[in-house]
Tab-separated table of C-alpha atoms in Angstrom:
chain	number	residue	atom	x	y	z
A	1064	UNK	CA	-92.071	-81.713	-42.992
A	1065	UNK	CA	-93.726	-78.361	-43.680
A	1066	UNK	CA	-94.574	-79.392	-47.240
A	1067	UNK	CA	-96.091	-82.696	-46.137
A	1068	UNK	CA	-98.156	-80.974	-43.453
A	1069	UNK	CA	-99.406	-78.277	-45.853
A	1070	UNK	CA	-100.637	-80.989	-48.222
A	1071	UNK	CA	-102.360	-82.684	-45.300
A	1072	UNK	CA	-103.944	-79.389	-44.222
A	1073	UNK	CA	-105.406	-78.907	-47.702
A	1074	UNK	CA	-106.676	-82.465	-47.747
A	1075	UNK	CA	-108.443	-82.078	-44.372
A	1076	UNK	CA	-109.927	-78.710	-45.356
A	1077	UNK	CA	-111.686	-80.503	-48.204
A	1078	UNK	CA	-113.173	-82.931	-45.672
A	1079	UNK	CA	-111.165	-85.790	-47.078
A	1080	UNK	CA	-109.977	-88.412	-44.624
A	1081	UNK	CA	-106.250	-88.994	-44.232
A	1082	UNK	CA	-105.223	-92.128	-46.085
A	1083	UNK	CA	-103.298	-94.943	-44.462
A	1084	UNK	CA	-100.479	-94.234	-46.912
A	1085	UNK	CA	-100.183	-90.651	-45.677
A	1086	UNK	CA	-100.112	-91.776	-42.053
A	1087	UNK	CA	-97.274	-94.181	-42.890
A	1088	UNK	CA	-95.369	-91.445	-44.754
A	1089	UNK	CA	-95.596	-89.151	-41.721
A	1090	UNK	CA	-94.165	-91.836	-39.468
A	1091	UNK	CA	-91.315	-92.685	-41.856
A	1092	UNK	CA	-90.505	-88.995	-42.320
A	1093	UNK	CA	-90.312	-88.527	-38.570
A	1094	UNK	CA	-88.064	-91.558	-38.105
A	1095	UNK	CA	-85.718	-90.287	-40.810
A	1096	UNK	CA	-85.425	-86.723	-39.491
A	1097	UNK	CA	-85.408	-87.223	-35.703
A	1098	UNK	CA	-82.779	-89.927	-35.214
A	1099	UNK	CA	-80.009	-89.008	-32.710
A	1100	UNK	CA	-77.782	-87.566	-35.468
A	1101	UNK	CA	-80.594	-86.267	-37.683
A	1102	UNK	CA	-81.359	-82.515	-38.091
A	1103	UNK	CA	-84.513	-82.354	-35.926
A	1104	UNK	CA	-85.330	-83.158	-32.306
A	1105	UNK	CA	-88.342	-85.323	-31.428
A	1106	UNK	CA	-90.306	-82.071	-31.018
A	1107	UNK	CA	-89.392	-81.129	-34.627
A	1108	UNK	CA	-86.996	-78.363	-33.523
A	1109	UNK	CA	-83.750	-77.822	-35.486
A	1110	UNK	CA	-80.861	-79.347	-33.512
A	1111	UNK	CA	-78.652	-76.532	-34.790
A	1112	UNK	CA	-80.665	-74.062	-32.697
A	1113	UNK	CA	-81.248	-76.332	-29.702
A	1114	UNK	CA	-78.833	-76.536	-26.790
A	1115	UNK	CA	-77.950	-79.904	-25.304
A	1116	UNK	CA	-80.486	-79.410	-22.508
A	1117	UNK	CA	-83.282	-78.389	-24.907
A	1118	UNK	CA	-83.057	-81.612	-26.896
A	1119	UNK	CA	-84.975	-84.105	-24.746
A	1120	UNK	CA	-86.520	-87.526	-25.310
A	1121	UNK	CA	-89.815	-88.369	-23.579
A	1122	UNK	CA	-91.000	-91.741	-22.285
A	1123	UNK	CA	-94.370	-92.980	-21.072
A	1124	UNK	CA	-94.758	-94.898	-17.810
A	1125	UNK	CA	-98.312	-96.120	-18.371
A	1126	UNK	CA	-97.556	-99.762	-17.609
A	1127	UNK	CA	-96.326	-98.858	-14.135
A	1128	UNK	CA	-98.627	-97.329	-11.518
A	1129	UNK	CA	-96.493	-94.809	-9.642
A	1130	UNK	CA	-99.154	-92.173	-9.009
A	1131	UNK	CA	-102.352	-93.540	-7.469
A	1132	UNK	CA	-102.731	-92.858	-3.698
A	1133	UNK	CA	-101.926	-95.803	-1.413
A	1134	UNK	CA	-102.951	-96.448	2.186
A	1135	UNK	CA	-99.384	-96.828	3.472
A	1136	UNK	CA	-96.073	-95.075	2.858
A	1137	UNK	CA	-93.772	-96.527	0.218
A	1138	UNK	CA	-90.093	-96.481	-0.629
A	1139	UNK	CA	-88.996	-96.823	-4.256
A	1140	UNK	CA	-85.441	-97.204	-5.589
A	1141	UNK	CA	-84.630	-96.613	-9.278
A	1142	UNK	CA	-81.336	-98.251	-10.311
A	1143	UNK	CA	-79.691	-97.430	-13.645
A	1144	UNK	CA	-77.323	-100.211	-14.812
A	1145	UNK	CA	-75.952	-98.003	-17.582
A	1146	UNK	CA	-74.347	-95.625	-15.056
A	1147	UNK	CA	-74.308	-97.888	-11.967
A	1148	UNK	CA	-76.292	-95.248	-10.087
A	1149	UNK	CA	-79.555	-95.163	-8.145
A	1150	UNK	CA	-82.063	-92.753	-6.578
A	1151	UNK	CA	-84.572	-93.262	-3.778
A	1152	UNK	CA	-88.122	-91.856	-3.617
A	1153	UNK	CA	-90.353	-91.801	-0.536
A	1154	UNK	CA	-94.108	-91.609	-1.182
A	1155	UNK	CA	-96.226	-90.773	1.904
A	1156	UNK	CA	-99.479	-92.594	2.613
A	1157	UNK	CA	-102.354	-91.023	0.703
A	1158	UNK	CA	-100.060	-88.907	-1.505
A	1159	UNK	CA	-101.982	-87.385	-4.433
A	1160	UNK	CA	-100.973	-87.931	-8.050
A	1161	UNK	CA	-99.591	-84.387	-8.239
A	1162	UNK	CA	-97.508	-84.830	-5.073
A	1163	UNK	CA	-96.240	-88.237	-6.197
A	1164	UNK	CA	-95.156	-86.806	-9.567
A	1165	UNK	CA	-93.433	-83.898	-7.798
A	1166	UNK	CA	-91.508	-86.235	-5.471
A	1167	UNK	CA	-90.479	-88.431	-8.397
A	1168	UNK	CA	-89.301	-85.342	-10.288
A	1169	UNK	CA	-87.166	-84.044	-7.395
A	1170	UNK	CA	-85.490	-87.420	-6.897
A	1171	UNK	CA	-84.909	-88.295	-10.558
A	1172	UNK	CA	-83.431	-84.901	-11.441
A	1173	UNK	CA	-80.197	-86.185	-9.886
A	1174	UNK	CA	-80.068	-88.460	-12.941
A	1175	UNK	CA	-81.028	-85.622	-15.362
A	1176	UNK	CA	-84.539	-87.115	-15.632
A	1177	UNK	CA	-87.695	-85.001	-15.343
A	1178	UNK	CA	-91.052	-86.432	-14.265
A	1179	UNK	CA	-94.331	-84.642	-14.968
A	1180	UNK	CA	-98.019	-85.173	-15.613
A	1181	UNK	CA	-98.817	-84.811	-19.310
A	1182	UNK	CA	-101.943	-83.262	-20.786
A	1183	UNK	CA	-103.853	-86.502	-20.099
A	1184	UNK	CA	-102.763	-86.663	-16.461
A	1185	UNK	CA	-100.390	-89.579	-17.134
A	1186	UNK	CA	-96.834	-89.801	-15.821
A	1187	UNK	CA	-94.209	-88.859	-18.422
A	1188	UNK	CA	-90.435	-88.998	-18.017
A	1189	UNK	CA	-87.972	-87.038	-20.151
A	1190	UNK	CA	-84.187	-87.010	-20.368
A	1191	UNK	CA	-81.616	-85.000	-22.382
A	1192	UNK	CA	-80.734	-86.692	-25.649
A	1193	UNK	CA	-77.157	-87.404	-24.519
A	1194	UNK	CA	-78.451	-89.350	-21.485
A	1195	UNK	CA	-81.223	-91.253	-23.248
A	1196	UNK	CA	-79.567	-94.652	-22.701
A	1197	UNK	CA	-80.632	-94.419	-19.055
A	1198	UNK	CA	-84.254	-94.894	-20.116
A	1199	UNK	CA	-83.682	-96.742	-23.382
A	1200	UNK	CA	-82.330	-99.626	-21.317
A	1201	UNK	CA	-84.376	-101.390	-18.605
A	1202	UNK	CA	-84.414	-99.642	-15.204
A	1203	UNK	CA	-84.312	-101.819	-12.056
A	1204	UNK	CA	-87.051	-100.927	-9.584
A	1205	UNK	CA	-87.014	-102.100	-5.980
A	1206	UNK	CA	-88.317	-100.883	-2.639
A	1207	UNK	CA	-90.885	-101.504	0.042
A	1208	UNK	CA	-94.627	-101.007	-0.318
A	1209	UNK	CA	-97.751	-102.038	-2.184
A	1210	UNK	CA	-96.562	-101.176	-5.713
A	1211	UNK	CA	-93.121	-102.741	-5.393
A	1212	UNK	CA	-92.901	-105.404	-2.643
A	1213	UNK	CA	-89.556	-105.974	-0.967
A	1214	UNK	CA	-87.411	-108.486	-2.812
A	1215	UNK	CA	-85.366	-108.725	-5.973
A	1216	UNK	CA	-85.324	-105.643	-8.255
A	1217	UNK	CA	-87.899	-105.672	-11.056
A	1218	UNK	CA	-86.657	-104.634	-14.551
A	1219	UNK	CA	-88.923	-101.981	-16.071
A	1220	UNK	CA	-88.764	-100.931	-19.737
A	1221	UNK	CA	-90.050	-97.404	-20.383
A	1222	UNK	CA	-91.562	-96.780	-23.807
A	1223	UNK	CA	-90.338	-93.812	-25.895
A	1224	UNK	CA	-93.158	-91.366	-26.475
A	1225	UNK	CA	-94.413	-91.206	-30.046
A	1226	UNK	CA	-93.196	-88.134	-31.936
A	1227	UNK	CA	-95.406	-85.290	-33.091
A	1228	UNK	CA	-95.928	-86.636	-36.613
A	1229	UNK	CA	-96.687	-90.155	-35.389
A	1230	UNK	CA	-99.206	-88.801	-32.867
A	1231	UNK	CA	-100.800	-86.727	-35.631
A	1232	UNK	CA	-101.135	-89.750	-37.895
A	1233	UNK	CA	-102.486	-91.981	-35.128
A	1234	UNK	CA	-105.071	-89.356	-34.129
A	1235	UNK	CA	-106.278	-88.969	-37.706
A	1236	UNK	CA	-106.454	-92.732	-38.063
A	1237	UNK	CA	-108.780	-92.797	-35.021
A	1238	UNK	CA	-110.968	-90.096	-36.548
A	1239	UNK	CA	-109.975	-87.376	-34.044
A	1240	UNK	CA	-110.187	-84.743	-36.762
A	1241	UNK	CA	-110.754	-81.555	-34.768
A	1242	UNK	CA	-108.016	-82.324	-32.233
A	1243	UNK	CA	-105.464	-83.186	-34.901
A	1244	UNK	CA	-106.329	-80.135	-37.001
A	1245	UNK	CA	-105.354	-78.035	-33.983
A	1246	UNK	CA	-102.093	-79.990	-33.640
A	1247	UNK	CA	-101.468	-79.537	-37.370
A	1248	UNK	CA	-101.963	-75.765	-37.143
A	1249	UNK	CA	-99.605	-75.544	-34.148
A	1250	UNK	CA	-96.907	-77.618	-35.850
A	1251	UNK	CA	-97.028	-75.500	-39.011
A	1252	UNK	CA	-96.638	-72.333	-36.928
A	1253	UNK	CA	-93.690	-73.774	-35.004
A	1254	UNK	CA	-91.941	-74.913	-38.184
A	1255	UNK	CA	-92.390	-71.503	-39.802
A	1256	UNK	CA	-90.919	-69.873	-36.674
A	1257	UNK	CA	-87.954	-72.265	-36.811
A	1258	UNK	CA	-87.343	-71.336	-40.446
A	1259	UNK	CA	-87.284	-67.633	-39.495
A	1260	UNK	CA	-84.832	-68.358	-36.690
A	1261	UNK	CA	-82.585	-70.357	-39.006
A	1262	UNK	CA	-82.536	-67.521	-41.541
A	1263	UNK	CA	-81.625	-65.048	-38.776
A	1264	UNK	CA	-78.900	-67.415	-37.586
A	1265	UNK	CA	-77.451	-67.650	-41.094
A	1266	UNK	CA	-77.559	-63.862	-41.601
A	1267	UNK	CA	-75.708	-63.392	-38.326
A	1268	UNK	CA	-73.065	-65.911	-39.359
A	1269	UNK	CA	-72.563	-64.239	-42.744
A	1270	UNK	CA	-72.081	-60.822	-41.096
A	1271	UNK	CA	-69.607	-62.253	-38.622
A	1272	UNK	CA	-67.838	-64.024	-41.453
A	1273	UNK	CA	-67.233	-60.717	-43.215
A	1274	UNK	CA	-65.701	-59.271	-40.045
A	1275	UNK	CA	-63.571	-62.284	-39.252
A	1276	UNK	CA	-61.971	-62.422	-42.697
A	1277	UNK	CA	-60.040	-59.307	-41.823
A	1278	UNK	CA	-59.076	-60.039	-38.248
A	1279	UNK	CA	-58.179	-63.701	-38.807
A	1280	UNK	CA	-55.267	-62.663	-41.021
A	1281	UNK	CA	-53.456	-61.222	-37.994
A	1282	UNK	CA	-54.083	-63.975	-35.434
A	1283	UNK	CA	-51.078	-64.922	-33.329
A	1284	UNK	CA	-50.502	-68.584	-32.484
A	1285	UNK	CA	-51.249	-68.070	-28.781
A	1286	UNK	CA	-54.475	-66.210	-29.596
A	1287	UNK	CA	-55.524	-68.960	-32.001
A	1288	UNK	CA	-54.980	-71.646	-29.337
A	1289	UNK	CA	-57.189	-69.698	-26.912
A	1290	UNK	CA	-59.936	-69.450	-29.543
A	1291	UNK	CA	-59.715	-73.161	-30.266
A	1292	UNK	CA	-60.061	-73.940	-26.559
A	1293	UNK	CA	-63.193	-71.794	-26.274
A	1294	UNK	CA	-64.650	-73.409	-29.394
A	1295	UNK	CA	-64.111	-76.903	-28.002
A	1296	UNK	CA	-66.003	-75.962	-24.836
A	1297	UNK	CA	-68.887	-74.450	-26.799
A	1298	UNK	CA	-69.230	-77.473	-29.048
A	1299	UNK	CA	-69.449	-79.768	-26.025
A	1300	UNK	CA	-72.252	-77.612	-24.581
A	1301	UNK	CA	-74.330	-78.093	-27.722
A	1302	UNK	CA	-76.096	-75.664	-30.021
A	1303	UNK	CA	-73.311	-75.506	-32.635
A	1304	UNK	CA	-73.718	-78.952	-34.208
A	1305	UNK	CA	-72.936	-78.777	-37.872
A	1306	UNK	CA	-72.101	-75.076	-37.808
A	1307	UNK	CA	-68.382	-75.423	-38.573
A	1308	UNK	CA	-68.863	-77.856	-41.454
A	1309	UNK	CA	-71.681	-75.706	-42.819
A	1310	UNK	CA	-69.573	-72.560	-42.796
A	1311	UNK	CA	-66.620	-74.295	-44.380
A	1312	UNK	CA	-68.878	-75.592	-47.135
A	1313	UNK	CA	-70.471	-72.196	-47.836
A	1314	UNK	CA	-67.525	-69.848	-47.525
A	1315	UNK	CA	-64.068	-69.711	-49.010
A	1316	UNK	CA	-62.268	-69.217	-45.696
A	1317	UNK	CA	-59.705	-71.146	-43.747
A	1318	UNK	CA	-60.446	-73.390	-40.762
A	1319	UNK	CA	-58.725	-70.792	-38.582
A	1320	UNK	CA	-61.201	-68.162	-39.735
A	1321	UNK	CA	-64.136	-70.382	-38.829
A	1322	UNK	CA	-62.662	-71.117	-35.402
A	1323	UNK	CA	-62.364	-67.394	-34.764
A	1324	UNK	CA	-65.867	-66.760	-36.060
A	1325	UNK	CA	-67.579	-69.277	-33.783
A	1326	UNK	CA	-65.970	-67.848	-30.661
């Protein structure tokens, strides 16, 4: 990603427009590297360094007006077929867009969903990667009010927000050069910071590996079982994806040594 963006930066500095081919390459690159089991999150952060709560997927709600003030109070119910659960939101008469977004956020957090106003003042929902099916699948919306009249639930499909590289390509395609140059500069800085963090992470692992080689030789069976239990818990919490396989591939140590190292 960094290499592709550096080439794009050079191209834009020479006042050359981004070609349609480059825009397509950015989108394909993003799709390849940010799939659920791919190495990067949708924000182009390494999954290895991101905890389960840091890795979130964002969705736009532009097709559904949930923010504009209304003359009467409303009751909205979001039902999630995937988990057979539901939350209720009460919107007072005349509620501002900020207050409506805040009330939606408080209610939906019970389902691990955050609601906020994005930089354009539009409603945006986000959910941890492991719960993304809640918004990938249609949500049933019912209630009483102007937006959603009483009656049968209405299925609503939220649209996944375009990733950083796709947004960059789309902006350049529209001729928004100055805005996308700023995005490009920010992305390059974030990627370079991620590379530094990954190098620090690897150095830390190598140092711990040297220490664990000695102590792992004297592990008792009971102690090993305790370490394995702690490791299992940590892996479920996220942030260690790929670490064990990576260490086993890079170092001539036993699986027991790696288990001890990661705890």
